[in-house]
mmCIF file of C-alpha atoms in Angstrom:
data_model
loop_
_atom_site.group_PDB
_atom_site.id
_atom_site.type_symbol
_atom_site.label_atom_id
_atom_site.label_comp_id
_atom_site.label_asym_id
_atom_site.label_seq_id
_atom_site.Cartn_x
_atom_site.Cartn_y
_atom_site.Cartn_z
ATOM 1 C CA MET A 1 -27.412 -1.432 19.561
ATOM 2 C CA GLY A 2 -25.246 0.151 16.891
ATOM 3 C CA LEU A 3 -26.035 0.342 13.204
ATOM 4 C CA GLN A 4 -25.800 -3.030 11.483
ATOM 5 C CA ILE A 5 -26.240 -3.769 7.792
ATOM 6 C CA ILE A 6 -25.521 -7.486 8.182
ATOM 7 C CA LYS A 7 -27.943 -9.662 10.142
ATOM 8 C CA PRO A 8 -26.471 -10.818 13.485
ATOM 9 C CA ASP A 9 -27.207 -14.465 12.668
ATOM 10 C CA THR A 10 -25.343 -14.386 9.326
ATOM 11 C CA ASN A 11 -23.185 -17.487 8.887
ATOM 12 C CA LEU A 12 -21.146 -17.178 5.699
ATOM 13 C CA ASP A 13 -18.500 -19.884 5.238
ATOM 14 C CA PHE A 14 -15.397 -17.745 4.630
ATOM 15 C CA ILE A 15 -12.992 -20.548 5.517
ATOM 16 C CA GLY A 16 -14.755 -22.854 3.073
ATOM 17 C CA ILE A 17 -13.941 -20.579 0.113
ATOM 18 C CA ARG A 18 -10.393 -19.765 1.191
ATOM 19 C CA LYS A 19 -8.882 -21.694 -1.750
ATOM 20 C CA ILE A 20 -10.821 -19.586 -4.274
ATOM 21 C CA ALA A 21 -9.652 -16.440 -2.457
ATOM 22 C CA PHE A 22 -6.037 -17.668 -2.498
ATOM 23 C CA ILE A 23 -6.259 -18.322 -6.254
ATOM 24 C CA LEU A 24 -7.667 -14.821 -6.888
ATOM 25 C CA SER A 25 -4.909 -13.246 -4.789
ATOM 26 C CA ALA A 26 -2.234 -15.326 -6.525
ATOM 27 C CA VAL A 27 -3.501 -14.247 -9.955
ATOM 28 C CA LEU A 28 -3.434 -10.549 -9.000
ATOM 29 C CA ILE A 29 0.013 -10.787 -7.400
ATOM 30 C CA LEU A 30 1.516 -12.741 -10.325
ATOM 31 C CA ALA A 31 0.010 -10.300 -12.838
ATOM 32 C CA GLY A 32 1.561 -7.391 -10.946
ATOM 33 C CA LEU A 33 4.948 -9.091 -10.593
ATOM 34 C CA GLY A 34 4.849 -9.978 -14.291
ATOM 35 C CA SER A 35 4.218 -6.348 -15.189
ATOM 36 C CA LEU A 36 7.091 -5.221 -12.954
ATOM 37 C CA ALA A 37 9.420 -7.805 -14.522
ATOM 38 C CA ILE A 38 8.486 -6.800 -18.083
ATOM 39 C CA LYS A 39 8.947 -3.085 -17.343
ATOM 40 C CA GLY A 40 12.174 -3.595 -15.402
ATOM 41 C CA GLY A 41 10.698 -2.471 -12.100
ATOM 42 C CA PRO A 42 8.403 0.331 -10.960
ATOM 43 C CA LYS A 43 8.089 3.529 -12.943
ATOM 44 C CA TYR A 44 9.735 5.996 -10.574
ATOM 45 C CA GLY A 45 8.622 9.608 -10.361
ATOM 46 C CA ILE A 46 10.861 12.611 -9.966
ATOM 47 C CA ASP A 47 11.162 12.091 -6.204
ATOM 48 C CA PHE A 48 12.994 8.799 -6.770
ATOM 49 C CA ALA A 49 14.463 9.071 -10.273
ATOM 50 C CA GLY A 50 15.524 12.711 -10.108
ATOM 51 C CA GLY A 51 14.257 15.598 -12.222
ATOM 52 C CA MET A 52 12.532 18.967 -12.006
ATOM 53 C CA ILE A 53 9.126 20.418 -11.201
ATOM 54 C CA VAL A 54 8.071 23.824 -12.549
ATOM 55 C CA GLN A 55 4.898 25.474 -11.214
ATOM 56 C CA VAL A 56 3.310 27.954 -13.599
ATOM 57 C CA LYS A 57 0.327 30.302 -13.077
ATOM 58 C CA ILE A 58 -1.468 31.457 -16.234
ATOM 59 C CA ASP A 59 -3.865 34.392 -16.578
ATOM 60 C CA LYS A 60 -6.667 32.333 -18.148
ATOM 61 C CA ALA A 61 -7.779 28.728 -18.531
ATOM 62 C CA ILE A 62 -5.477 26.757 -20.836
ATOM 63 C CA GLY A 63 -5.725 23.085 -21.680
ATOM 64 C CA VAL A 64 -3.013 20.758 -20.411
ATOM 65 C CA GLY A 65 -2.433 19.639 -24.000
ATOM 66 C CA ASP A 66 -1.811 23.240 -25.103
ATOM 67 C CA ILE A 67 0.887 23.695 -22.467
ATOM 68 C CA LYS A 68 2.501 20.393 -23.405
ATOM 69 C CA ASP A 69 2.505 21.453 -27.080
ATOM 70 C CA ALA A 70 4.044 24.805 -26.124
ATOM 71 C CA VAL A 71 7.098 23.179 -24.511
ATOM 72 C CA ALA A 72 7.272 20.148 -26.826
ATOM 73 C CA ASP A 73 10.157 21.591 -28.867
ATOM 74 C CA LEU A 74 12.350 21.583 -25.743
ATOM 75 C CA LYS A 75 12.358 17.771 -25.926
ATOM 76 C CA LEU A 76 12.454 17.413 -22.146
ATOM 77 C CA PRO A 77 12.544 13.701 -21.194
ATOM 78 C CA GLY A 78 9.616 12.269 -19.250
ATOM 79 C CA LEU A 79 7.560 15.449 -19.716
ATOM 80 C CA VAL A 80 4.304 15.500 -17.701
ATOM 81 C CA VAL A 81 1.901 18.453 -17.347
ATOM 82 C CA GLN A 82 -0.723 18.499 -14.564
ATOM 83 C CA THR A 83 -3.298 20.935 -13.284
ATOM 84 C CA LEU A 84 -2.769 22.202 -9.747
ATOM 85 C CA GLY A 85 -5.259 23.486 -7.189
ATOM 86 C CA LEU A 86 -8.839 24.485 -7.960
ATOM 87 C CA GLU A 87 -10.199 24.845 -11.476
ATOM 88 C CA GLY A 88 -10.218 28.657 -11.366
ATOM 89 C CA ASP A 89 -6.617 28.951 -10.159
ATOM 90 C CA HIS A 90 -5.139 28.277 -13.616
ATOM 91 C CA GLU A 91 -2.025 26.748 -12.064
ATOM 92 C CA TYR A 92 -0.066 23.919 -13.663
ATOM 93 C CA LEU A 93 2.895 21.672 -12.888
ATOM 94 C CA ILE A 94 5.447 20.870 -15.571
ATOM 95 C CA ARG A 95 7.478 17.801 -14.581
ATOM 96 C CA THR A 96 10.532 16.445 -16.352
ATOM 97 C CA SER A 97 13.039 13.721 -15.507
ATOM 98 C CA SER A 98 15.899 15.747 -16.982
ATOM 99 C CA SER A 99 18.661 16.434 -14.455
ATOM 100 C CA ASN A 100 21.580 17.030 -16.819
ATOM 101 C CA ILE A 101 20.977 20.781 -17.086
ATOM 102 C CA THR A 102 20.804 23.463 -14.423
ATOM 103 C CA SER A 103 17.570 24.764 -12.980
ATOM 104 C CA GLU A 104 18.234 28.232 -14.416
ATOM 105 C CA GLU A 105 18.589 26.779 -17.925
ATOM 106 C CA VAL A 106 15.265 24.990 -17.535
ATOM 107 C CA ARG A 107 13.604 28.153 -16.231
ATOM 108 C CA THR A 108 14.951 30.176 -19.168
ATOM 109 C CA LYS A 109 13.913 27.608 -21.794
ATOM 110 C CA ILE A 110 10.410 27.099 -20.400
ATOM 111 C CA ASN A 111 9.926 30.852 -20.021
ATOM 112 C CA LYS A 112 10.878 31.390 -23.675
ATOM 113 C CA ALA A 113 8.770 28.488 -24.960
ATOM 114 C CA LEU A 114 5.660 29.661 -23.120
ATOM 115 C CA SER A 115 6.215 33.275 -24.229
ATOM 116 C CA ASP A 116 6.521 32.235 -27.864
ATOM 117 C CA ASN A 117 3.696 29.682 -28.005
ATOM 118 C CA LEU A 118 1.054 30.708 -25.451
ATOM 119 C CA LYS A 119 -1.280 33.644 -26.082
ATOM 120 C CA ALA A 120 -1.640 34.368 -22.391
ATOM 121 C CA GLY A 121 0.285 35.966 -19.565
ATOM 122 C CA PHE A 122 2.015 33.629 -17.121
ATOM 123 C CA GLU A 123 4.330 33.527 -14.119
ATOM 124 C CA ILE A 124 6.793 30.809 -13.075
ATOM 125 C CA GLN A 125 6.097 30.566 -9.360
ATOM 126 C CA ARG A 126 8.307 27.685 -8.314
ATOM 127 C CA LEU A 127 11.067 25.456 -9.649
ATOM 128 C CA GLU A 128 12.316 22.444 -7.692
ATOM 129 C CA MET A 129 15.068 20.026 -8.631
ATOM 130 C CA VAL A 130 15.814 16.562 -7.261
ATOM 131 C CA GLY A 131 19.191 15.065 -8.195
ATOM 132 C CA PRO A 132 19.620 11.339 -8.982
ATOM 133 C CA LYS A 133 21.617 10.761 -5.771
ATOM 134 C CA VAL A 134 18.932 12.357 -3.609
ATOM 135 C CA GLY A 135 16.293 10.340 -5.467
ATOM 136 C CA ALA A 136 18.157 7.071 -4.801
ATOM 137 C CA ASP A 137 18.488 7.945 -1.109
ATOM 138 C CA LEU A 138 14.778 8.737 -0.870
ATOM 139 C CA ARG A 139 13.957 5.424 -2.558
ATOM 140 C CA SER A 140 16.085 3.484 -0.060
ATOM 141 C CA GLN A 141 14.569 5.323 2.897
ATOM 142 C CA ALA A 142 11.050 4.677 1.590
ATOM 143 C CA LEU A 143 11.729 0.944 1.341
ATOM 144 C CA GLU A 144 13.197 0.952 4.847
ATOM 145 C CA ALA A 145 10.111 2.738 6.189
ATOM 146 C CA LEU A 146 7.815 0.087 4.696
ATOM 147 C CA PHE A 147 9.943 -2.756 6.021
ATOM 148 C CA TYR A 148 10.283 -1.458 9.575
ATOM 149 C CA ALA A 149 6.559 -0.726 9.681
ATOM 150 C CA VAL A 150 5.864 -4.392 8.872
ATOM 151 C CA LEU A 151 8.513 -5.605 11.363
ATOM 152 C CA LEU A 152 7.182 -3.514 14.268
ATOM 153 C CA ILE A 153 3.669 -4.669 13.428
ATOM 154 C CA ALA A 154 4.815 -8.307 13.641
ATOM 155 C CA VAL A 155 6.361 -7.651 17.068
ATOM 156 C CA TYR A 156 3.241 -5.848 18.298
ATOM 157 C CA ILE A 157 0.824 -8.528 17.061
ATOM 158 C CA SER A 158 2.914 -11.278 18.689
ATOM 159 C CA GLY A 159 2.746 -9.620 22.091
ATOM 160 C CA ARG A 160 -0.774 -8.251 21.749
ATOM 161 C CA PHE A 161 -2.548 -11.470 20.798
ATOM 162 C CA GLU A 162 -0.272 -14.249 21.966
ATOM 163 C CA GLN A 163 1.308 -12.623 25.038
ATOM 164 C CA ARG A 164 4.701 -13.776 23.785
ATOM 165 C CA TRP A 165 6.774 -10.640 24.082
ATOM 166 C CA THR A 166 9.931 -12.688 24.663
ATOM 167 C CA ALA A 167 9.471 -14.598 21.380
ATOM 168 C CA ALA A 168 8.709 -11.298 19.635
ATOM 169 C CA ALA A 169 11.912 -9.783 21.045
ATOM 170 C CA VAL A 170 13.900 -12.852 19.927
ATOM 171 C CA MET A 171 12.448 -12.461 16.430
ATOM 172 C CA ALA A 172 13.367 -8.775 16.306
ATOM 173 C CA ALA A 173 16.913 -9.443 17.550
ATOM 174 C CA ALA A 174 17.447 -12.343 15.117
ATOM 175 C CA LEU A 175 16.135 -10.261 12.242
ATOM 176 C CA ALA A 176 18.357 -7.295 13.159
ATOM 177 C CA GLY A 177 21.381 -9.625 13.200
ATOM 178 C CA GLY A 178 20.380 -11.219 9.907
ATOM 179 C CA VAL A 179 19.837 -7.855 8.214
ATOM 180 C CA TYR A 180 23.204 -6.585 9.492
ATOM 181 C CA GLY A 181 24.980 -9.698 8.204
ATOM 182 C CA ILE A 182 23.303 -9.496 4.798
ATOM 183 C CA GLY A 183 24.049 -5.770 4.640
ATOM 184 C CA LEU A 184 27.771 -6.544 4.831
ATOM 185 C CA LEU A 185 27.418 -8.260 1.435
ATOM 186 C CA GLY A 186 26.636 -4.893 -0.141
ATOM 187 C CA LEU A 187 23.261 -5.896 -1.598
ATOM 188 C CA ASP A 188 20.949 -3.296 -3.117
ATOM 189 C CA MET A 189 18.372 -2.010 -0.610
ATOM 190 C CA GLY A 190 15.512 -3.608 -2.544
ATOM 191 C CA TRP A 191 17.090 -7.079 -2.314
ATOM 192 C CA LEU A 192 18.048 -6.484 1.308
ATOM 193 C CA ILE A 193 14.449 -5.681 2.259
ATOM 194 C CA LEU A 194 13.148 -8.674 0.290
ATOM 195 C CA VAL A 195 15.515 -11.054 2.112
ATOM 196 C CA ALA A 196 14.613 -9.432 5.445
ATOM 197 C CA LEU A 197 10.899 -9.980 4.799
ATOM 198 C CA VAL A 198 11.547 -13.645 4.013
ATOM 199 C CA ILE A 199 13.483 -13.936 7.289
ATOM 200 C CA THR A 200 10.592 -12.235 9.140
ATOM 201 C CA LEU A 201 8.076 -14.727 7.768
ATOM 202 C CA GLY A 202 10.416 -17.637 8.504
ATOM 203 C CA LEU A 203 10.899 -16.503 12.107
ATOM 204 C CA CYS A 204 7.144 -16.050 12.620
ATOM 205 C CA TRP A 205 6.600 -19.598 11.368
ATOM 206 C CA TYR A 206 9.492 -21.128 13.347
ATOM 207 C CA LEU A 207 8.531 -19.392 16.612
ATOM 208 C CA LYS A 208 4.852 -20.252 15.979
ATOM 209 C CA LEU A 209 3.790 -16.618 16.104
ATOM 210 C CA ASN A 210 0.717 -17.462 14.052
ATOM 211 C CA TYR A 211 -1.245 -14.249 14.574
ATOM 212 C CA ALA A 212 1.801 -12.242 13.502
ATOM 213 C CA LEU A 213 2.331 -14.534 10.506
ATOM 214 C CA GLY A 214 -1.249 -14.012 9.319
ATOM 215 C CA ALA A 215 -1.034 -10.238 9.755
ATOM 216 C CA VAL A 216 2.349 -9.903 8.014
ATOM 217 C CA VAL A 217 1.300 -12.088 5.064
ATOM 218 C CA ALA A 218 -1.859 -9.963 4.682
ATOM 219 C CA LEU A 219 0.162 -6.717 4.741
ATOM 220 C CA ILE A 220 2.652 -7.990 2.151
ATOM 221 C CA HIS A 221 -0.317 -9.191 0.067
ATOM 222 C CA ASP A 222 -1.898 -5.702 0.154
ATOM 223 C CA VAL A 223 1.301 -3.870 -0.768
ATOM 224 C CA LEU A 224 2.166 -6.301 -3.597
ATOM 225 C CA ILE A 225 -1.280 -6.046 -5.189
ATOM 226 C CA THR A 226 -1.354 -2.244 -4.939
ATOM 227 C CA VAL A 227 2.163 -1.901 -6.390
ATOM 228 C CA GLY A 228 1.374 -4.473 -9.090
ATOM 229 C CA LEU A 229 -1.822 -2.727 -10.192
ATOM 230 C CA PHE A 230 0.018 0.608 -10.315
ATOM 231 C CA SER A 231 2.619 -1.016 -12.560
ATOM 232 C CA ILE A 232 -0.092 -2.483 -14.812
ATOM 233 C CA MET A 233 -1.713 0.981 -15.076
ATOM 234 C CA ASN A 234 1.716 2.516 -15.792
ATOM 235 C CA LYS A 235 1.476 4.907 -12.839
ATOM 236 C CA GLU A 236 4.515 6.612 -11.323
ATOM 237 C CA PHE A 237 5.829 5.863 -7.832
ATOM 238 C CA ASP A 238 6.822 8.866 -5.746
ATOM 239 C CA LEU A 239 6.779 9.883 -2.079
ATOM 240 C CA THR A 240 2.999 10.400 -2.083
ATOM 241 C CA ILE A 241 2.520 6.767 -3.167
ATOM 242 C CA ILE A 242 4.835 5.596 -0.373
ATOM 243 C CA ALA A 243 2.706 7.651 2.036
ATOM 244 C CA ALA A 244 -0.357 5.908 0.603
ATOM 245 C CA LEU A 245 1.249 2.466 1.039
ATOM 246 C CA LEU A 246 2.082 3.208 4.691
ATOM 247 C CA THR A 247 -1.509 4.381 5.184
ATOM 248 C CA ILE A 248 -2.751 1.158 3.599
ATOM 249 C CA VAL A 249 -0.536 -0.905 5.922
ATOM 250 C CA GLY A 250 -2.030 0.872 8.945
ATOM 251 C CA TYR A 251 -5.604 0.607 7.705
ATOM 252 C CA SER A 252 -5.300 -3.060 6.778
ATOM 253 C CA LEU A 253 -3.753 -3.804 10.181
ATOM 254 C CA ASN A 254 -6.668 -2.066 11.921
ATOM 255 C CA ASP A 255 -9.159 -4.354 10.147
ATOM 256 C CA THR A 256 -7.064 -7.427 10.864
ATOM 257 C CA ILE A 257 -6.747 -6.582 14.575
ATOM 258 C CA ILE A 258 -10.526 -6.247 14.921
ATOM 259 C CA VAL A 259 -11.047 -9.703 13.396
ATOM 260 C CA PHE A 260 -8.173 -11.279 15.354
ATOM 261 C CA ASP A 261 -9.463 -9.790 18.610
ATOM 262 C CA ARG A 262 -12.847 -11.426 18.090
ATOM 263 C CA ILE A 263 -11.182 -14.724 17.121
ATOM 264 C CA ARG A 264 -9.166 -14.687 20.341
ATOM 265 C CA GLU A 265 -12.260 -13.916 22.462
ATOM 266 C CA ASN A 266 -14.294 -16.672 20.810
ATOM 267 C CA THR A 267 -11.417 -19.149 21.074
ATOM 268 C CA ILE A 268 -11.381 -18.656 24.856
ATOM 269 C CA ALA A 269 -15.183 -18.682 25.198
ATOM 270 C CA LYS A 270 -15.943 -21.595 22.874
ATOM 271 C CA GLN A 271 -12.866 -23.783 23.262
ATOM 272 C CA GLY A 272 -13.926 -27.436 23.051
ATOM 273 C CA LYS A 273 -17.370 -26.480 21.697
ATOM 274 C CA LEU A 274 -16.428 -25.477 18.148
ATOM 275 C CA THR A 275 -13.569 -26.362 15.836
ATOM 276 C CA PHE A 276 -11.068 -23.600 15.114
ATOM 277 C CA GLY A 277 -12.382 -23.108 11.569
ATOM 278 C CA LYS A 278 -15.920 -22.549 12.862
ATOM 279 C CA ILE A 279 -14.623 -20.120 15.482
ATOM 280 C CA ILE A 280 -12.929 -18.094 12.743
ATOM 281 C CA ASN A 281 -16.093 -18.125 10.604
ATOM 282 C CA LEU A 282 -18.167 -17.013 13.589
ATOM 283 C CA SER A 283 -15.727 -14.209 14.404
ATOM 284 C CA VAL A 284 -15.549 -12.881 10.844
ATOM 285 C CA ASN A 285 -19.345 -12.916 10.544
ATOM 286 C CA GLN A 286 -19.704 -11.073 13.852
ATOM 287 C CA THR A 287 -17.351 -8.289 12.718
ATOM 288 C CA LEU A 288 -18.556 -8.207 9.095
ATOM 289 C CA SER A 289 -21.067 -5.378 9.560
ATOM 290 C CA ARG A 290 -18.466 -3.209 11.288
ATOM 291 C CA THR A 291 -15.889 -3.977 8.588
ATOM 292 C CA ILE A 292 -18.224 -3.053 5.716
ATOM 293 C CA LEU A 293 -19.430 0.157 7.401
ATOM 294 C CA THR A 294 -15.916 1.337 8.267
ATOM 295 C CA SER A 295 -14.410 0.496 4.888
ATOM 296 C CA GLY A 296 -17.443 1.812 3.004
ATOM 297 C CA THR A 297 -17.402 5.240 4.658
ATOM 298 C CA THR A 298 -13.623 5.505 4.225
ATOM 299 C CA LEU A 299 -13.888 4.583 0.553
ATOM 300 C CA LEU A 300 -16.563 7.266 0.031
ATOM 301 C CA VAL A 301 -14.192 9.937 1.374
ATOM 302 C CA VAL A 302 -11.267 8.661 -0.694
ATOM 303 C CA LEU A 303 -13.502 8.494 -3.790
ATOM 304 C CA CYS A 304 -14.355 12.169 -3.291
ATOM 305 C CA LEU A 305 -10.622 12.946 -3.125
ATOM 306 C CA TYR A 306 -10.057 10.920 -6.285
ATOM 307 C CA VAL A 307 -12.828 12.659 -8.252
ATOM 308 C CA MET A 308 -12.552 16.225 -6.956
ATOM 309 C CA GLY A 309 -9.095 16.477 -5.398
ATOM 310 C CA GLY A 310 -7.231 17.473 -8.536
ATOM 311 C CA SER A 311 -4.438 15.784 -10.430
ATOM 312 C CA VAL A 312 -1.775 16.361 -7.762
ATOM 313 C CA ILE A 313 -3.377 13.897 -5.315
ATOM 314 C CA HIS A 314 -5.106 11.804 -7.987
ATOM 315 C CA ASP A 315 -2.615 8.914 -7.811
ATOM 316 C CA PHE A 316 -2.475 9.108 -3.997
ATOM 317 C CA ALA A 317 -6.254 8.723 -3.807
ATOM 318 C CA LEU A 318 -6.176 5.919 -6.389
ATOM 319 C CA ALA A 319 -3.609 4.008 -4.326
ATOM 320 C CA LEU A 320 -5.828 4.390 -1.254
ATOM 321 C CA LEU A 321 -8.895 3.202 -3.174
ATOM 322 C CA ILE A 322 -7.067 0.064 -4.259
ATOM 323 C CA GLY A 323 -5.312 -0.498 -0.943
ATOM 324 C CA ILE A 324 -8.331 -0.056 1.331
ATOM 325 C CA THR A 325 -10.409 -2.393 -0.838
ATOM 326 C CA VAL A 326 -7.647 -5.021 -0.916
ATOM 327 C CA GLY A 327 -6.891 -4.501 2.786
ATOM 328 C CA THR A 328 -10.519 -5.152 3.753
ATOM 329 C CA TYR A 329 -10.522 -8.257 1.568
ATOM 330 C CA SER A 330 -7.226 -9.537 3.013
ATOM 331 C CA SER A 331 -8.317 -9.241 6.659
ATOM 332 C CA ILE A 332 -11.154 -11.672 5.860
ATOM 333 C CA PHE A 333 -9.793 -13.886 3.100
ATOM 334 C CA VAL A 334 -6.018 -13.874 3.745
ATOM 335 C CA ALA A 335 -5.105 -13.148 7.383
ATOM 336 C CA SER A 336 -7.851 -15.307 8.910
ATOM 337 C CA PRO A 337 -7.286 -18.355 6.635
ATOM 338 C CA ILE A 338 -3.512 -18.128 7.274
ATOM 339 C CA LEU A 339 -4.244 -18.167 11.005
ATOM 340 C CA TYR A 340 -6.559 -21.153 10.431
ATOM 341 C CA GLY A 341 -3.829 -23.036 8.597
ATOM 342 C CA PHE A 342 -1.198 -22.454 11.292
ATOM 343 C CA GLY A 343 -3.473 -22.040 14.317
ATOM 344 C CA PRO A 344 -4.282 -24.287 17.278
ATOM 345 C CA SER A 345 -4.024 -27.987 16.515
ATOM 346 C CA GLU A 346 -7.707 -28.677 16.947
ATOM 347 C CA PRO A 347 -9.693 -31.006 14.657
ATOM 348 C CA ARG A 348 -10.848 -29.201 11.543
ATOM 349 C CA GLU A 349 -14.262 -29.575 9.969
ATOM 350 C CA GLU A 350 -13.098 -32.180 7.474
ATOM 351 C CA GLU A 351 -11.616 -34.294 10.269
ATOM 352 C CA ALA A 352 -14.672 -33.850 12.517
ATOM 353 C CA GLU A 353 -17.021 -34.964 9.753
ATOM 354 C CA ALA A 354 -14.819 -38.001 9.019
#
């Protein structure tokens, strides 16, 4: 028998507290959406908004504040200074959202400012520039990547758990046609993806692809909460955060599939013996030990990255910490209750007791 930290006979009533879980999720999502609305959307990093990154190596340890003070007179917009690499490397990143001047002008100005204000030798090792057009293209491609990941997951779940590959194919074809038609209206990519996600959920509901509906709602829930908390904390969104969000989608799906697999097995084995709500409770309790062990060990690794990985991957690790925690929660308290609400039309506990 494998390691278990939850007793095999545990019988927690997860379905019974689903309303409390829904309220908690709604509060977190609304808080995040409120923050995004107040701030006019996410705070984009250089990858998406355009700007420059300058990597500097200094002969001795210098505080980040000292470097920021040294280049303060340049009045570069959106100036951010970060440490890079290990503590003894003495390497730093200077990031600015300015894209109205050439890279050579920036190199010359930063070189002069550091020479005049720092009492240490230094070398500019790298200078990268991302134009506004490239940033906008990257932003659109990142949104598309997230959307198609969710769409393909919906198709896979529909065939994997409900053996309805034809319905899944119909959903994919209808969605592709809908997205193409909406795209002819010239909508911004963000609005296009939002409408496409609504169509995806509507098709899952209409075609009664209930496993897919539960999984997709849970994935959207995880992404919205992670993005909302990043907005509340005033963190920047760049390509590393998109990579983190895609990782979160995959990790959350893995947890959800484990729970759904057990629900399907128990539905076949105990059909007519237990109501669907009790089958879901039984399945979640049976997989609870595995879920906690897997998520706990993953979180320990990500926490080490967050604490000791340096400032360059700090936000990436933070996004994973939030996303893995929320993803574990959603596989139990969001995906399974959604499946319960739209699942087989068997008598529920309330009806059985009546």
